[in-house]
């Protein structure tokens, strides 16, 4: 070997040590570079040559070289920042970035991102961060793409559910008979529900599909101990439902009841009825459900009257009205156009001036098929939502003594006037007293009968001129012809006794007792009956100038009482038995005399018989002097009546109003109960309840004329309320009501809102949440209220989750997922090529990028408001510098030594 070889060996040490120092200096220079990864230098010996030695061949090195410069991808420390888009990766992985308009992809650990003027999330050098778009659930969809923010505003969301959890005071009183009836909208007036008509209210803000806010108010009022009612209303001026516009009902959305447990105060059940408006009681069969049928009023002036039961059917090509069932108010209605999804109806041809113009349009969501049917009612705009009793008049003991409860107003679907119920104290029963209804039905006067073969008993002999006078139910009212005139032929009663006199001492009072009243036909008008006491025989004797048989019952008579039987010798009826009782014994020859003048039934105590002729019997039932009913008893006969002929009939005004033909009436002296829909025995059978603070008079000693009580009222009905069934709550768990704040045609802008009071329908029962509406002995208050839906909002901030989900915060309080950041990893990260600017490129040595979301498949999680710093350790670098300096100095010494040696060699030549 020559000295030159030693010189080259030292030179390699100098050269490669300086290269390593360059790496170290680069590390130190980037100590503050974001996410910079330090490099390390690896040396290798090189250029070995073989030399001969005494021991044989040996190898001598000729210096060293740089074997490798590799980056160390350990995590750097994190530095907190104030920028939400400053991101750091905690663990493995690289951000994926790309230049705009380029398909070339780079990778970086530097997370200094910000939005540029186009909304792209870019590095400081303008490279766009890559990731995925997300669906409504925040899950990544599609291929990796540029992350560019386009949602600078949050679209509004209409309200689908509102929640009000309240406590309703168990000690509260009822303020309204029916809460929904007190609602009234008048244009220009701010108040629709007077403050003294309800117990509590709560207001919730809801949003329409355009994001406009609207207030919905729920009013509560107590019904009874455990039952409450509520109504849901909106601002009337904002209620644009077609079927309620321009009515006093505008703004009224729904009503219902809440039942609480008497012991726990928690919800047991609830109901809801939706207010439909001018068109109600919609029924359908076939392709379209009730929810599929949409109405639009074209001419409200043509729909000013009630009309119930408008029916139509689809024949496969057109819809056809059933003209046989058209209500009188719309008898001329006709369909002027129809197909399988549209029906145009002209309800009042005169309102359109003879032109075919639709007054009401119907649009169907589903195609109709032959056999489909639709029926509905039209409701008058006057008191459209009212279901109430009006013009209520109490007479007798019911006056100033009665409380009215309307437990189920929904059954009041039609108007009815002058409905009357009557308490008969004799029979101690309630009855309907609607004689005009009974006359129209042909049941007011029935069961005509006679003991004669010549008198007529067919219905055509009756002429009723004033049905209103026949107010009470009486069976077997009987008249008898005595040969001269007709008279009452009722069972004997005290009112029949006339001209009662006696010759007893003034201090010897007597009382009358009717022991046996006898049968009808046993008593007729008679002259004086005289009873005389005989001391010698200790017997009473009886005499009379009438045709009656009068006999003393000696076994029951004495000087302190006398009992006699009175019977009509012209009939086979059972005789009557009466008894006079005296305070003290009578004396010889003392007498008791009286006459008998039959009187009408007690229920018609003022009635009089007015006869124009023997075969024409006129009766004045109410005693006002005018004829109320006439019987032409010989119309079908050939002979005039003869003495002893009788004629009997029933008066039965006990029929419900025609509009509520299935209604039933029950009760006693404490209550009168009406089941308007005839659901007798079901939970809602007590639709109307009249309760009396003091019991009504009862007993056979009462005067039915003076002691009867009547209640007369009008029913204000409406079919504009639709029951929301629990089947409809199966999907959401809650009842829903409909709003329309935008007024789109055919209800296109309607919104169904669920009403959540803290109890959810599970398909069988109402199940209370941990926070639910209660009835406790505390003042009424709102515990919690909320609604989904929101107005439009502007982007106010961006947040990044640990899984790389980028979400935007908006001024409307909403947070929306915008996109998801992609991370990449490599099989061999050491194979990446540094492109400068904190960028790396993939190579064949690194392998292809494996892309996924942060925190999955071994990738690190993201930390927002953080930047990863350089992983350069200055102390390590200084140690390395010292080592390299020593090595450099040592190699330099080799060169100087070789130089000296070479100088010695040269000097040898000199």
CSV table of N, CA and C in Angstrom, one decimal, residues 164-259:
chain,number,residue,atom,x,y,z
A,164,UNK,N,-93.8,18.8,25.2
A,164,UNK,CA,-94.1,19.7,26.4
A,164,UNK,C,-94.4,18.7,27.5
A,165,UNK,N,-93.5,18.8,28.5
A,165,UNK,CA,-93.7,18.0,29.8
A,165,UNK,C,-94.1,19.0,30.9
A,166,UNK,N,-95.2,18.8,31.5
A,166,UNK,CA,-95.7,19.8,32.4
A,166,UNK,C,-96.3,19.1,33.7
A,167,UNK,N,-96.4,19.8,34.7
A,167,UNK,CA,-97.2,19.3,35.9
A,167,UNK,C,-98.5,20.1,35.9
A,168,UNK,N,-99.6,19.4,36.0
A,168,UNK,CA,-100.9,20.0,36.0
A,168,UNK,C,-101.5,19.9,37.4
A,169,UNK,N,-101.9,21.0,38.0
A,169,UNK,CA,-102.2,21.0,39.4
A,169,UNK,C,-103.5,20.2,39.7
A,170,UNK,N,-103.3,19.2,40.6
A,170,UNK,CA,-104.4,18.3,40.9
A,170,UNK,C,-105.5,19.0,41.6
A,171,UNK,N,-105.2,20.1,42.3
A,171,UNK,CA,-106.2,20.8,43.0
A,171,UNK,C,-106.9,21.9,42.2
A,172,UNK,N,-106.6,21.9,40.9
A,172,UNK,CA,-107.2,22.9,40.0
A,172,UNK,C,-108.7,22.7,39.8
A,173,UNK,N,-109.5,23.7,39.5
A,173,UNK,CA,-110.9,23.6,39.1
A,173,UNK,C,-111.1,23.6,37.6
A,174,UNK,N,-112.2,23.1,37.2
A,174,UNK,CA,-112.6,23.2,35.8
A,174,UNK,C,-113.1,24.6,35.5
A,175,UNK,N,-112.5,25.2,34.4
A,175,UNK,CA,-112.9,26.5,34.0
A,175,UNK,C,-113.9,26.5,32.8
A,176,UNK,N,-113.9,25.5,32.1
A,176,UNK,CA,-114.8,25.4,30.9
A,176,UNK,C,-115.5,24.1,30.8
A,177,UNK,N,-116.7,24.1,30.3
A,177,UNK,CA,-117.4,22.8,30.1
A,177,UNK,C,-116.7,22.0,29.0
A,178,UNK,N,-116.4,22.7,27.9
A,178,UNK,CA,-115.6,22.1,26.8
A,178,UNK,C,-114.6,23.1,26.4
A,179,UNK,N,-113.3,22.9,26.6
A,179,UNK,CA,-112.3,23.9,26.4
A,179,UNK,C,-112.2,24.3,24.9
A,180,UNK,N,-112.4,23.4,24.0
A,180,UNK,CA,-112.3,23.8,22.5
A,180,UNK,C,-113.5,24.8,22.2
A,181,UNK,N,-114.5,24.8,22.9
A,181,UNK,CA,-115.7,25.6,22.5
A,181,UNK,C,-115.4,27.1,22.9
A,182,UNK,N,-114.4,27.4,23.7
A,182,UNK,CA,-114.2,28.8,24.1
A,182,UNK,C,-113.3,29.5,23.1
A,183,UNK,N,-112.7,28.7,22.2
A,183,UNK,CA,-111.8,29.3,21.2
A,183,UNK,C,-112.6,30.1,20.2
A,184,UNK,N,-112.1,31.3,19.9
A,184,UNK,CA,-112.8,32.2,18.9
A,184,UNK,C,-111.8,33.1,18.3
A,185,UNK,N,-111.7,33.1,17.0
A,185,UNK,CA,-110.8,34.0,16.3
A,185,UNK,C,-111.6,35.1,15.7
A,186,UNK,N,-111.2,36.3,16.0
A,186,UNK,CA,-111.7,37.5,15.3
A,186,UNK,C,-110.6,38.3,14.7
A,187,UNK,N,-110.7,38.7,13.5
A,187,UNK,CA,-109.6,39.4,12.8
A,187,UNK,C,-109.3,40.7,13.6
A,188,UNK,N,-108.1,40.9,13.8
A,188,UNK,CA,-107.7,42.2,14.6
A,188,UNK,C,-107.6,42.0,16.1
A,189,UNK,N,-108.1,40.9,16.6
A,189,UNK,CA,-108.0,40.6,18.0
A,189,UNK,C,-106.8,39.7,18.3
A,190,UNK,N,-106.1,40.0,19.4
A,190,UNK,CA,-104.9,39.2,19.7
A,190,UNK,C,-105.3,38.0,20.5
A,191,UNK,N,-106.4,37.9,21.2
A,191,UNK,CA,-106.7,36.8,22.1
A,191,UNK,C,-107.7,35.9,21.4
A,192,UNK,N,-107.4,34.6,21.4
A,192,UNK,CA,-108.4,33.6,20.9
A,192,UNK,C,-109.0,32.8,22.0
A,193,UNK,N,-108.3,32.7,23.2
A,193,UNK,CA,-108.8,31.9,24.3
A,193,UNK,C,-108.7,32.8,25.6
A,194,UNK,N,-109.8,33.1,26.1
A,194,UNK,CA,-109.8,34.0,27.3
A,194,UNK,C,-109.1,33.4,28.5
A,195,UNK,N,-108.4,34.2,29.3
A,195,UNK,CA,-107.6,33.7,30.3
A,195,UNK,C,-108.3,33.0,31.5
A,196,UNK,N,-109.6,33.3,31.6
A,196,UNK,CA,-110.4,32.7,32.7
A,196,UNK,C,-111.1,31.4,32.2
A,197,UNK,N,-110.7,30.9,31.0
A,197,UNK,CA,-111.4,29.7,30.5
A,197,UNK,C,-110.5,28.5,30.6
A,198,UNK,N,-109.3,28.6,31.1
A,198,UNK,CA,-108.4,27.5,31.1
A,198,UNK,C,-107.5,27.6,32.4
A,199,UNK,N,-106.8,26.5,32.7
A,199,UNK,CA,-106.0,26.4,33.9
A,199,UNK,C,-104.6,26.8,33.6
A,200,UNK,N,-104.0,26.3,32.5
A,200,UNK,CA,-102.6,26.5,32.2
A,200,UNK,C,-102.3,26.5,30.7
A,201,UNK,N,-101.3,27.2,30.3
A,201,UNK,CA,-100.8,27.2,28.9
A,201,UNK,C,-99.3,27.0,28.8
A,202,UNK,N,-98.9,26.5,27.7
A,202,UNK,CA,-97.4,26.4,27.4
A,202,UNK,C,-97.2,26.6,25.9
A,203,UNK,N,-96.2,27.4,25.6
A,203,UNK,CA,-95.9,27.8,24.2
A,203,UNK,C,-94.6,27.2,23.7
A,204,UNK,N,-94.6,26.6,22.5
A,204,UNK,CA,-93.5,26.0,21.9
A,204,UNK,C,-93.3,26.7,20.5
A,205,UNK,N,-92.1,26.9,20.1
A,205,UNK,CA,-91.8,27.5,18.8
A,205,UNK,C,-91.5,26.3,17.8
A,206,UNK,N,-92.2,26.3,16.7
A,206,UNK,CA,-92.0,25.3,15.6
A,206,UNK,C,-91.7,26.0,14.3
A,207,UNK,N,-91.2,25.3,13.4
A,207,UNK,CA,-90.7,25.8,12.1
A,207,UNK,C,-91.4,25.2,10.9
A,208,UNK,N,-91.7,26.0,9.9
A,208,UNK,CA,-92.2,25.4,8.7
A,208,UNK,C,-91.0,25.0,7.8
A,209,UNK,N,-91.3,24.5,6.6
A,209,UNK,CA,-90.3,24.0,5.7
A,209,UNK,C,-89.3,25.0,5.2
A,210,UNK,N,-89.7,26.3,5.3
A,210,UNK,CA,-88.9,27.4,4.8
A,210,UNK,C,-88.1,28.0,6.0
A,211,UNK,N,-88.3,27.5,7.2
A,211,UNK,CA,-87.5,27.9,8.3
A,211,UNK,C,-88.2,29.0,9.1
A,212,UNK,N,-89.4,29.5,8.8
A,212,UNK,CA,-90.0,30.5,9.5
A,212,UNK,C,-90.5,30.0,10.8
A,213,UNK,N,-90.4,30.8,11.9
A,213,UNK,CA,-90.8,30.3,13.2
A,213,UNK,C,-92.2,30.7,13.5
A,214,UNK,N,-92.9,29.7,14.2
A,214,UNK,CA,-94.3,29.9,14.5
A,214,UNK,C,-94.6,29.4,15.9
A,215,UNK,N,-95.4,30.1,16.7
A,215,UNK,CA,-95.7,29.7,18.0
A,215,UNK,C,-96.9,28.8,18.1
A,216,UNK,N,-96.8,27.7,18.7
A,216,UNK,CA,-97.9,26.8,19.0
A,216,UNK,C,-98.1,26.7,20.5
A,217,UNK,N,-99.4,27.0,20.8
A,217,UNK,CA,-99.7,27.1,22.3
A,217,UNK,C,-100.6,25.9,22.6
A,218,UNK,N,-100.4,25.3,23.8
A,218,UNK,CA,-101.2,24.2,24.3
A,218,UNK,C,-101.9,24.7,25.5
A,219,UNK,N,-103.2,24.7,25.5
A,219,UNK,CA,-104.0,25.1,26.7
A,219,UNK,C,-104.6,23.9,27.4
A,220,UNK,N,-104.5,23.9,28.7
A,220,UNK,CA,-105.0,22.8,29.5
A,220,UNK,C,-106.1,23.3,30.4
A,221,UNK,N,-107.1,22.4,30.6
A,221,UNK,CA,-108.1,22.7,31.6
A,221,UNK,C,-108.6,21.3,32.2
A,222,UNK,N,-109.0,21.4,33.5
A,222,UNK,CA,-109.4,20.2,34.2
A,222,UNK,C,-110.8,19.8,33.8
A,223,UNK,N,-111.1,18.5,33.7
A,223,UNK,CA,-112.4,18.0,33.4
A,223,UNK,C,-113.0,17.5,34.7
A,224,UNK,N,-112.3,16.6,35.4
A,224,UNK,CA,-112.7,15.9,36.6
A,224,UNK,C,-111.5,15.6,37.4
A,225,UNK,N,-111.6,14.8,38.4
A,225,UNK,CA,-110.6,14.5,39.4
A,225,UNK,C,-109.3,14.1,38.7
A,226,UNK,N,-109.4,13.2,37.7
A,226,UNK,CA,-108.2,12.6,37.1
A,226,UNK,C,-108.1,12.9,35.6
A,227,UNK,N,-109.0,13.6,35.0
A,227,UNK,CA,-109.1,13.9,33.6
A,227,UNK,C,-108.9,15.4,33.3
A,228,UNK,N,-108.0,15.6,32.3
A,228,UNK,CA,-107.8,16.9,31.8
A,228,UNK,C,-108.1,17.0,30.3
A,229,UNK,N,-108.4,18.1,29.8
A,229,UNK,CA,-108.5,18.3,28.3
A,229,UNK,C,-107.5,19.4,27.9
A,230,UNK,N,-107.1,19.3,26.6
A,230,UNK,CA,-106.2,20.3,26.1
A,230,UNK,C,-106.6,20.7,24.7
A,231,UNK,N,-106.2,21.9,24.2
A,231,UNK,CA,-106.4,22.2,22.9
A,231,UNK,C,-105.0,22.7,22.4
A,232,UNK,N,-104.7,22.5,21.1
A,232,UNK,CA,-103.5,23.0,20.5
A,232,UNK,C,-103.8,24.0,19.4
A,233,UNK,N,-103.3,25.2,19.6
A,233,UNK,CA,-103.6,26.3,18.6
A,233,UNK,C,-102.3,27.0,18.1
A,234,UNK,N,-102.4,27.6,17.0
A,234,UNK,CA,-101.4,28.4,16.4
A,234,UNK,C,-101.9,29.8,16.3
A,235,UNK,N,-101.0,30.7,15.9
A,235,UNK,CA,-101.4,32.1,15.6
A,235,UNK,C,-102.4,32.0,14.4
A,236,UNK,N,-103.6,32.4,14.6
A,236,UNK,CA,-104.7,32.3,13.6
A,236,UNK,C,-104.3,32.9,12.3
A,237,UNK,N,-103.6,34.0,12.4
A,237,UNK,CA,-103.2,34.7,11.1
A,237,UNK,C,-102.2,33.9,10.3
A,238,UNK,N,-101.5,33.0,11.0
A,238,UNK,CA,-100.5,32.1,10.3
A,238,UNK,C,-101.0,30.8,9.9
A,239,UNK,N,-102.3,30.5,10.2
A,239,UNK,CA,-102.9,29.2,9.9
A,239,UNK,C,-103.5,29.3,8.5
A,240,UNK,N,-102.8,28.7,7.5
A,240,UNK,CA,-103.2,28.8,6.1
A,240,UNK,C,-103.8,27.5,5.6
A,241,UNK,N,-104.4,26.7,6.5
A,241,UNK,CA,-105.1,25.5,6.0
A,241,UNK,C,-106.3,25.9,5.2
A,242,UNK,N,-106.5,25.4,4.0
A,242,UNK,CA,-107.6,25.8,3.1
A,242,UNK,C,-108.9,25.6,3.7
A,243,UNK,N,-109.1,24.6,4.6
A,243,UNK,CA,-110.5,24.3,5.0
A,243,UNK,C,-110.9,25.0,6.3
A,244,UNK,N,-110.0,25.9,6.8
A,244,UNK,CA,-110.3,26.7,8.0
A,244,UNK,C,-110.2,28.2,7.7
A,245,UNK,N,-109.7,28.6,6.6
A,245,UNK,CA,-109.5,30.0,6.3
A,245,UNK,C,-110.8,30.8,6.3
A,246,UNK,N,-110.8,32.0,6.8
A,246,UNK,CA,-112.0,32.9,6.8
A,246,UNK,C,-113.1,32.3,7.8
A,247,UNK,N,-112.7,31.7,8.8
A,247,UNK,CA,-113.6,31.2,9.8
A,247,UNK,C,-113.1,31.6,11.2
A,248,UNK,N,-114.0,31.6,12.2
A,248,UNK,CA,-113.7,31.9,13.5
A,248,UNK,C,-112.9,30.8,14.2
A,249,UNK,N,-112.7,29.7,13.4
A,249,UNK,CA,-112.0,28.5,13.9
A,249,UNK,C,-110.5,28.5,13.5
A,250,UNK,N,-110.1,29.5,12.7
A,250,UNK,CA,-108.8,29.6,12.2
A,250,UNK,C,-107.8,29.6,13.3
A,251,UNK,N,-106.8,28.7,13.2
A,251,UNK,CA,-105.8,28.6,14.3
A,251,UNK,C,-106.0,27.5,15.2
A,252,UNK,N,-107.1,26.9,15.2
A,252,UNK,CA,-107.4,25.8,16.1
A,252,UNK,C,-107.0,24.5,15.4
A,253,UNK,N,-106.0,23.8,16.0
A,253,UNK,CA,-105.4,22.6,15.3
A,253,UNK,C,-105.9,21.3,15.9
A,254,UNK,N,-106.0,21.1,17.2
A,254,UNK,CA,-106.3,19.8,17.7
A,254,UNK,C,-106.8,19.9,19.1
A,255,UNK,N,-107.4,18.9,19.6
A,255,UNK,CA,-107.8,18.8,21.1
A,255,UNK,C,-107.7,17.4,21.5
A,256,UNK,N,-107.8,17.2,22.8
A,256,UNK,CA,-107.7,15.9,23.3
A,256,UNK,C,-107.9,15.8,24.8
A,257,UNK,N,-107.7,14.7,25.4
A,257,UNK,CA,-107.8,14.5,26.8
A,257,UNK,C,-106.6,13.7,27.3
A,258,UNK,N,-106.3,13.9,28.6
A,258,UNK,CA,-105.2,13.2,29.3
A,258,UNK,C,-105.8,12.6,30.6
A,259,UNK,N,-105.6,11.3,30.8
A,259,UNK,CA,-106.1,10.7,32.0
A,259,UNK,C,-104.9,10.3,32.9
